[in-house]
Short mmCIF file of C-alpha atoms in Angstrom, two decimals:
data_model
loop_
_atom_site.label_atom_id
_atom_site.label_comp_id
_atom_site.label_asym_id
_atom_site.label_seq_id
_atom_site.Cartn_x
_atom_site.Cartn_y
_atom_site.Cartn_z
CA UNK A 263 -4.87 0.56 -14.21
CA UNK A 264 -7.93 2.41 -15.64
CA UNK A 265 -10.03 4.00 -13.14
CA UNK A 266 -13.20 5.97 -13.50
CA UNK A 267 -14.13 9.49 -12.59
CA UNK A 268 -16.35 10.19 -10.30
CA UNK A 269 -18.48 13.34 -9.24
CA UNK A 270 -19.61 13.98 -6.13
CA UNK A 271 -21.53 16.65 -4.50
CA UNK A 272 -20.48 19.91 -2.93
CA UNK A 273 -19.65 18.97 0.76
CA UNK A 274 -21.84 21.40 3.00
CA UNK A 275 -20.51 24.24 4.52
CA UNK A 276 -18.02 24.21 7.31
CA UNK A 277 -17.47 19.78 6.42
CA UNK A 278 -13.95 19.44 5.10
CA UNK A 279 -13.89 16.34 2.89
CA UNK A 280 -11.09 13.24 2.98
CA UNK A 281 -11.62 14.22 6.87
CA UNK A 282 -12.61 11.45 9.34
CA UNK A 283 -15.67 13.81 10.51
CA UNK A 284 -18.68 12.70 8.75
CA UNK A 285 -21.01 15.99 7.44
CA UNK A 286 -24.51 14.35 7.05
CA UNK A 287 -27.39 16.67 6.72
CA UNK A 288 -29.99 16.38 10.11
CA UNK A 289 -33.42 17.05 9.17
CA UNK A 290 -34.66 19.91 10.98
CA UNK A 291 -37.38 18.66 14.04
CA UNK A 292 -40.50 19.32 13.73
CA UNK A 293 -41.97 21.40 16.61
CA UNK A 294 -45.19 23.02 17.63
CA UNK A 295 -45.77 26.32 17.03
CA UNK A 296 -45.23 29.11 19.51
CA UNK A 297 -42.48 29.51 22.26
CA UNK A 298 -42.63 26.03 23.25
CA UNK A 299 -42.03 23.79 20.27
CA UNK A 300 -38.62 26.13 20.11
CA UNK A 301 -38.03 25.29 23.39
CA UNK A 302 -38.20 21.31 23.10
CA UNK A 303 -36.16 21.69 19.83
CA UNK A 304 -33.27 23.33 21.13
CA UNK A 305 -33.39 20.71 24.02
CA UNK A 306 -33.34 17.99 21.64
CA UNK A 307 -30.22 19.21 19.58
CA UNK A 308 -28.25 19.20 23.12
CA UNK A 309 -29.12 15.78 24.49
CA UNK A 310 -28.60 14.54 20.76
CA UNK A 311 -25.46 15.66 19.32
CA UNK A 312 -24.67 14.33 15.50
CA UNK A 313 -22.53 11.70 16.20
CA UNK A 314 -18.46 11.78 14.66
CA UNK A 315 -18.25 8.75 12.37
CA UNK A 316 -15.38 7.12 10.88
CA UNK A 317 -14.61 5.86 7.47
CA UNK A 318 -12.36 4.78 4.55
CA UNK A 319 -11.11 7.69 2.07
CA UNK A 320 -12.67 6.54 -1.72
CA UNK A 321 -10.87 3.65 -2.78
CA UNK A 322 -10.70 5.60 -6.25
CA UNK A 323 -8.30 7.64 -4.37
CA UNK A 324 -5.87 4.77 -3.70
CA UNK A 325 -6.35 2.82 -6.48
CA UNK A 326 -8.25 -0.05 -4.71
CA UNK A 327 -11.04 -2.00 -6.15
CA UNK A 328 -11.95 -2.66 -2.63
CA UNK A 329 -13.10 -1.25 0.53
CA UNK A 330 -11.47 -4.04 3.18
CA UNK A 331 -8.59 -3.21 1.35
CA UNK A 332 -8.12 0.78 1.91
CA UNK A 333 -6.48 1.77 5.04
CA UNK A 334 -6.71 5.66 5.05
CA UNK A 335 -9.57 7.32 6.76
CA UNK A 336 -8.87 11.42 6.18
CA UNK A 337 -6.27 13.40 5.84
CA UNK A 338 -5.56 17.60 5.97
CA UNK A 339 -3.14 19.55 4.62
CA UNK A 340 -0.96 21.65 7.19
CA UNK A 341 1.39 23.23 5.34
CA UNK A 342 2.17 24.03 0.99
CA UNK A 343 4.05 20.42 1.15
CA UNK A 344 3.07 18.79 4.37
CA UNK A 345 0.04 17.04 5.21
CA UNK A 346 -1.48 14.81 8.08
CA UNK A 347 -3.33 11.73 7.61
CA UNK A 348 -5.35 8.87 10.01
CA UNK A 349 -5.40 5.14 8.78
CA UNK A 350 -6.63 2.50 10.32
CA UNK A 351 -5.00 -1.36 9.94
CA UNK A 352 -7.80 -4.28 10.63
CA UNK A 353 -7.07 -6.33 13.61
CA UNK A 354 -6.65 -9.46 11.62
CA UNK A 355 -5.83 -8.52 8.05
CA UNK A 356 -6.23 -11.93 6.11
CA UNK A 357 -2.69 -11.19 4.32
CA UNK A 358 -1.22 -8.48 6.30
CA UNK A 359 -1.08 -10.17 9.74
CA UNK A 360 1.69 -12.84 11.17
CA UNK A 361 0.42 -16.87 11.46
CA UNK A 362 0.07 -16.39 15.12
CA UNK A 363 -2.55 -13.41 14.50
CA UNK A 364 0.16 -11.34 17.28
CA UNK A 365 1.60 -8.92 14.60
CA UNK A 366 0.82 -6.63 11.76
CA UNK A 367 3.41 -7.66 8.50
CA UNK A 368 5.76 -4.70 7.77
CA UNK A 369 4.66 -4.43 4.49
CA UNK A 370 1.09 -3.35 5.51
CA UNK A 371 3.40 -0.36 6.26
CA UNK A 372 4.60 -0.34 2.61
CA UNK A 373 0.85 -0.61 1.55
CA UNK A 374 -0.08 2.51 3.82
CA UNK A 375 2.71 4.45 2.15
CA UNK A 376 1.96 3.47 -1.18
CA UNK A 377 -1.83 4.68 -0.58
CA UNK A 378 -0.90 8.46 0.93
CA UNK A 379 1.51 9.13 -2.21
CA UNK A 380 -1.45 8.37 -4.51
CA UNK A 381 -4.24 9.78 -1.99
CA UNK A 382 -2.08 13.35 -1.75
CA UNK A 383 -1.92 13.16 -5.73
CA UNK A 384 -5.43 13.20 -6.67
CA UNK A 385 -6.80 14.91 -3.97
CA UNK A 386 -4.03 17.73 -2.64
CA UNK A 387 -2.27 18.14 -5.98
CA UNK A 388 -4.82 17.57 -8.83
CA UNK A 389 -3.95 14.42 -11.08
CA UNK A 390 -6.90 12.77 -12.57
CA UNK A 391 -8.11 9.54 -11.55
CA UNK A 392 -7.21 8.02 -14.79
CA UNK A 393 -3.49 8.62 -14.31
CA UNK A 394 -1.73 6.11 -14.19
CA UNK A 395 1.57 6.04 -11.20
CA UNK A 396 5.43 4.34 -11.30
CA UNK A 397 6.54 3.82 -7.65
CA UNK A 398 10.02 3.33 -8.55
CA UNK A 399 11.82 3.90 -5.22
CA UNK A 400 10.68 2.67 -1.48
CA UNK A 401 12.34 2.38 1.85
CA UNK A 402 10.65 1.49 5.49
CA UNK A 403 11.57 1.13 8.91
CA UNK A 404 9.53 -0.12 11.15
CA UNK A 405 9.56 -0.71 14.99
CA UNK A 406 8.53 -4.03 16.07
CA UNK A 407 7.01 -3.56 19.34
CA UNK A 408 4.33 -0.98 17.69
CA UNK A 409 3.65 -4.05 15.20
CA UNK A 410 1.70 -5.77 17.54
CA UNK A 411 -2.08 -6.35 17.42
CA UNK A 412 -4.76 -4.61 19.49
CA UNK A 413 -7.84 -6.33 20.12
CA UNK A 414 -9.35 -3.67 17.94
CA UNK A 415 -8.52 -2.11 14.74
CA UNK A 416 -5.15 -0.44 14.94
CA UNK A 417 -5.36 3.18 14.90
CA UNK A 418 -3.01 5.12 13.17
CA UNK A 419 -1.48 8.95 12.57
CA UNK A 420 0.63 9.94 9.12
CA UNK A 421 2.63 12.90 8.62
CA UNK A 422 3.61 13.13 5.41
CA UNK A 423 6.26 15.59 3.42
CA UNK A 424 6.81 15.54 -0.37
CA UNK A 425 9.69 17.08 -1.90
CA UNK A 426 11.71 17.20 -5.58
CA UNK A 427 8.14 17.95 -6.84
CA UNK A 428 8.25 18.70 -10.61
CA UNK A 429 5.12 19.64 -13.33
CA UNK A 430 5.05 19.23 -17.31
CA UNK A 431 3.18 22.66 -17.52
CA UNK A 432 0.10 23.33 -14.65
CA UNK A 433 0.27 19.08 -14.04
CA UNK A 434 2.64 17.41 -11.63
CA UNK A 435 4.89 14.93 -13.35
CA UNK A 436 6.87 13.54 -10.33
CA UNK A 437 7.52 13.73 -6.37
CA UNK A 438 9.40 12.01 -3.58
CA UNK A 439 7.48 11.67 -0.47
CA UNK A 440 8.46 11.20 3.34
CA UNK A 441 6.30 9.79 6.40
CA UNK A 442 5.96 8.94 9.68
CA UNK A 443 2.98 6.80 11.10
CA UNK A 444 2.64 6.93 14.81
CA UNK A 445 0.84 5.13 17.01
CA UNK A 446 -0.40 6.05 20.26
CA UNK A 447 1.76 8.87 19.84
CA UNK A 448 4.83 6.31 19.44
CA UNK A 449 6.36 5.98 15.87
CA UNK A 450 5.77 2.91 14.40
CA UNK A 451 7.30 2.92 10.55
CA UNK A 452 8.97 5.32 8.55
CA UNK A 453 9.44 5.30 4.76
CA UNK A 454 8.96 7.17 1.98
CA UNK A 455 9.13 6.82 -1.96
CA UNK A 456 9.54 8.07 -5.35
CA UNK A 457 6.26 8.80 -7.32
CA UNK A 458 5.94 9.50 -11.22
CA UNK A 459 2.31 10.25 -12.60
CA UNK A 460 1.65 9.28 -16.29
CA UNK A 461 -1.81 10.03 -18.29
CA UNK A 462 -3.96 7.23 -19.17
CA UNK A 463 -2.88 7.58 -23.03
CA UNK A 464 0.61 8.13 -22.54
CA UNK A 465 0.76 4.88 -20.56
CA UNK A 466 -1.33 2.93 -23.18
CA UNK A 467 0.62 4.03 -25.95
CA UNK A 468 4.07 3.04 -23.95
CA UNK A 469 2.66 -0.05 -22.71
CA UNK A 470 1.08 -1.35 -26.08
CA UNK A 471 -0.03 -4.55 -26.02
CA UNK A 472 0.02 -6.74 -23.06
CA UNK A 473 -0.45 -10.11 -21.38
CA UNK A 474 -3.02 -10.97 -19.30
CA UNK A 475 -1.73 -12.49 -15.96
CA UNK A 476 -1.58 -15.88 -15.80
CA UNK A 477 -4.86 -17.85 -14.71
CA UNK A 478 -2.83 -20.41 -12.60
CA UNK A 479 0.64 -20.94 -10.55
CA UNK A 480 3.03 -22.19 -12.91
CA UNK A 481 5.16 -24.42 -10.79
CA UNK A 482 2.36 -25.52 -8.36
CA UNK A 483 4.38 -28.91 -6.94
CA UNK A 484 7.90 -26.85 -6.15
CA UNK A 485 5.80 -23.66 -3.69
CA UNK A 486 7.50 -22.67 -0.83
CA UNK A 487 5.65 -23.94 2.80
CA UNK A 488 4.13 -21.58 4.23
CA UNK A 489 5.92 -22.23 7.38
CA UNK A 490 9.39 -22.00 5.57
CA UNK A 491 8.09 -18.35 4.70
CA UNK A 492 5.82 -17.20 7.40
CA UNK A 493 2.65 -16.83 5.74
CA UNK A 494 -1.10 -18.00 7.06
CA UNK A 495 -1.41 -20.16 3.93
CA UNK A 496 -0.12 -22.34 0.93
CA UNK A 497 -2.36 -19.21 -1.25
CA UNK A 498 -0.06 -16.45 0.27
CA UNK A 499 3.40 -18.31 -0.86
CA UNK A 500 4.53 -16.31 -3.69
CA UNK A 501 7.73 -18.45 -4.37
CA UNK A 502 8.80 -21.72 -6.09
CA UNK A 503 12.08 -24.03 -5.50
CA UNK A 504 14.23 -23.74 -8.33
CA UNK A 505 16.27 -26.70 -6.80
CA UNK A 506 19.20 -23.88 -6.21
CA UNK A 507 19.65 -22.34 -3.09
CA UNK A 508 18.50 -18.86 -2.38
CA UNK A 509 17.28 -18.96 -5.68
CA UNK A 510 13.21 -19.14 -6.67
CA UNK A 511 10.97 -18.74 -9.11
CA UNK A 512 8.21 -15.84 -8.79
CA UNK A 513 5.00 -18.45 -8.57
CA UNK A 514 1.94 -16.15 -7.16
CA UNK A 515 -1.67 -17.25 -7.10
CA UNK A 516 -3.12 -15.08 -10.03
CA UNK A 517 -6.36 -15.69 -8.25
CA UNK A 518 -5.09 -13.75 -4.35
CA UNK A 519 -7.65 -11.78 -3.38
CA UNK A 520 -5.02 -8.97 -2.10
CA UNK A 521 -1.98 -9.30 -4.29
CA UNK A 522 -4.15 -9.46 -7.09
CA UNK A 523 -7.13 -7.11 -5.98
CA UNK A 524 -7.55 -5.24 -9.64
CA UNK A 525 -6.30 -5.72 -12.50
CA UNK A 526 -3.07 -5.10 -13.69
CA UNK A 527 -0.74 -5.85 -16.99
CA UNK A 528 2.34 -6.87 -14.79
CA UNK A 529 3.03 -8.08 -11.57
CA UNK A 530 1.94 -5.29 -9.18
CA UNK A 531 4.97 -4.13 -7.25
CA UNK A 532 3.27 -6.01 -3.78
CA UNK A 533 3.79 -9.34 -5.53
CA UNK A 534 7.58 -8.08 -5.58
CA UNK A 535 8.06 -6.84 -2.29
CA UNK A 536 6.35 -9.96 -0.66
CA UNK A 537 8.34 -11.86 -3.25
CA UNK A 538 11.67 -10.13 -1.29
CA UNK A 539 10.43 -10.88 2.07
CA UNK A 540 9.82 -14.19 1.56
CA UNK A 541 13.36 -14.90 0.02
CA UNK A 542 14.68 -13.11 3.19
CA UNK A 543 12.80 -14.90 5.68
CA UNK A 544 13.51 -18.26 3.87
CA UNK A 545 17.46 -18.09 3.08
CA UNK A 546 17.58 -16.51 7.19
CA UNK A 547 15.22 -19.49 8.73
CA UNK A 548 16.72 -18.05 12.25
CA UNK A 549 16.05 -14.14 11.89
CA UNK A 550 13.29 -12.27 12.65
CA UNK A 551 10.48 -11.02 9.54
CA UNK A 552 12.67 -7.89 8.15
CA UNK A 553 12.40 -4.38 9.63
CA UNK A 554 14.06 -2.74 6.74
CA UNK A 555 13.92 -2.24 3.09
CA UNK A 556 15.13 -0.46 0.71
CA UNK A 557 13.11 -1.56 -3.20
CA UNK A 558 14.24 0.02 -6.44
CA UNK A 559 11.33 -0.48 -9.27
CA UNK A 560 13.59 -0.44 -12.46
CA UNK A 561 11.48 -1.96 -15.21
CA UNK A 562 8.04 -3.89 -15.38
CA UNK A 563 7.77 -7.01 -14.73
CA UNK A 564 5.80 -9.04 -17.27
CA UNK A 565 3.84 -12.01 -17.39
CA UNK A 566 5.42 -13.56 -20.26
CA UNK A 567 8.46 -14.64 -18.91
CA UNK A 568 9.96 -16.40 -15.97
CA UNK A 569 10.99 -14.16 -13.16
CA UNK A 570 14.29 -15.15 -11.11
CA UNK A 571 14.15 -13.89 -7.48
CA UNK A 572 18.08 -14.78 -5.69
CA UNK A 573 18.98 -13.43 -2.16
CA UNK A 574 22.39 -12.60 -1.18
CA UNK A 575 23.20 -12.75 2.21
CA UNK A 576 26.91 -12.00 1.00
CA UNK A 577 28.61 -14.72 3.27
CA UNK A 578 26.53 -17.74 1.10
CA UNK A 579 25.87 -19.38 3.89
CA UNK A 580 22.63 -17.56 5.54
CA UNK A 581 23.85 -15.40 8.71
CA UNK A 582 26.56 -12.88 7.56
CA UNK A 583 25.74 -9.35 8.91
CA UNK A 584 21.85 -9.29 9.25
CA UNK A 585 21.53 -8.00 5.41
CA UNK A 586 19.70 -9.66 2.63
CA UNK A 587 19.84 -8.09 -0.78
CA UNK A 588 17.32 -9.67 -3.46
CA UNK A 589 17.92 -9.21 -6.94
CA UNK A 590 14.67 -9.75 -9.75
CA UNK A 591 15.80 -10.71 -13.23
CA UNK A 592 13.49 -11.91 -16.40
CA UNK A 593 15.53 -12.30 -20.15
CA UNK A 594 18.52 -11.04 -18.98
CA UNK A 595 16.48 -7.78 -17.51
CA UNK A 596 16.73 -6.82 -13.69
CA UNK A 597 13.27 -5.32 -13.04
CA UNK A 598 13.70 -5.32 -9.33
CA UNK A 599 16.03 -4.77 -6.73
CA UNK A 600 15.71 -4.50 -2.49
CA UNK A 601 18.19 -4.62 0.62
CA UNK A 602 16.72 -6.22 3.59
CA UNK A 603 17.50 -5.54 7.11
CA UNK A 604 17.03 -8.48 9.56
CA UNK A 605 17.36 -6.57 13.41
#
């Protein structure tokens, strides 16, 4: 995806930007000459203190076409390869939340992760906003019990580490990265993943010529329920009966306003993920949503052909030992693998 750069002013002095601290510039008061006005000025910057304001980090920075859907709010750096970040998950995240409304979904996790790998890379490490990034590699834990809703926004703290960093000259080419998002000083999710950056060009030239997604679901009549999958609607089903068991046909709507936020010239690797956590939660109708994965990103996956998505539970009958492994494959490719944990 193709973003623009963007210039922005010189932060003021002493304001560190990508912080949650806003730096706005206070007019000076006007006063009345002498002793006095100096006076009622001073007392005025006391009793009203510039206030500390929250916000979203550029959604440039995260590769989001939209604001509702960024979730980190600053972040520092505290050592050469370590860094700490704040996010901040909505209380009732249209996709990201459980039918009941009790629960944030794991993968808004995964989402969080994906965002501080390509937040550190622009903005602690120098890759251009045009660059384009593989995720091949992600794996999560997360604790249940920190999962649950507030009646407010959930407020969040990210350490991050990144490691096996390699450069193509003065430009970073690759890195793994590790984190750990507390909450309320508890840890909530762990994870981590495998980034590789790639210059606008370079990708176009690999890439050549591509398909547009599709503009509709192309097995409307065979969707999944969204009961049989856990979702909040028939619009967040990502899966189709293929009238085999555990075995589906990857059926998103092209038109989901998270999935498919920006544009992309395969299916974005969220459409994957929630692809493998819906196969999981539908071939185990008696577990619990997973609390583990473990994705490998081999290949694209492209809009020209079918994509098979078959879960394994390795007993065939849907209980076995808790583990779910999902397996992607399009004309004889295997784009995408994952291992599930059901605890």
């Amino acid at each position: 995806m193709t973003i623009r750069t963007h210039h922005t002013a010189a932060p003021a002095a002493g304001c560190q930007t990508g912080t949650r601290t806003a730096c706005p510039v206070v007019p000076r008061p006007r006063t009345a000459p002498g002793p006095a006005g100096a006076v009622r000025a001073r007392t005025a910057a006391r009793v009203a203190p510039v206030p500390r304001l929250t916000t979203t980090v550029p959604r440039e920075y995260v590769h989001r076409a939209s604001h509702a859907e960024v979730f980190l709010t600053g972040s520092r750096r505290l050592a050469e390869h370590q860094f700490a970040l704040t996010a901040e998950w909505p209380h009732r995240h249209p996709f990201f939340t459980s039918p009941d409304g009790r629960h944030h979904h794991p993968l808004q996790a995964a989402e969080t992760i994906r965002q501080t790998g390509l937040l550190l890379a622009h903005t602690q490490y120098g890759i251009p906003l045009d660059h384009h990034f593989l995720l091949t590699q992600l794996h999560l834990a997360v604790h249940p019990r920190q999962l649950a809703t507030a009646p407010g926004p959930t407020e969040l703290a990210v350490t991050a580490t990144t490691t096996d960093t390699a450069h193509r000259g003065k430009r970073l080419t690759h890195f793994t990265m590790d984190i750990v998002i507390h909450r309320n000083g508890h840890p909530c999710a762990t994870g981590g993943g495998h980034f590789a950056t790639i210059p606008g060009a370079v990708y176009r030239r690999l890439r050549g010529t591509t398909a547009p997604p599709p503009r509709t679901r192309t097995s409307p009549g065979r969707t999944l329920s969204p009961a049989a999958t856990r979702k909040n609607s028939a619009a967040d089903v990502v899966l189709a009966e293929t009238g085999r068991p555990r075995d589906y046909l990857l059926d998103p709507d092209p038109a989901h306003p998270t999935l498919f936020e920006h544009i992309s010239d395969h299916y974005p690797g969220m459409v994957l993920l929630e692809a493998a956590f819906q196969a999981a939660v539908h071939t185990r109708p008696g577990r619990p949503v997973p609390t583990g994965l473990h994705a490998h990103f081999h290949q694209y996956a492209e809009y020209t052909a079918p994509v098979r998505i078959t879960a394994d539970t390795g007993d065939g009958a849907g209980s076995g030992d808790g583990i779910t492994h999902i397996t992607a494959r399009q004309e004889g490719r295997t784009p995408f693998t994952a291992t599930l944990t059901h605890t």
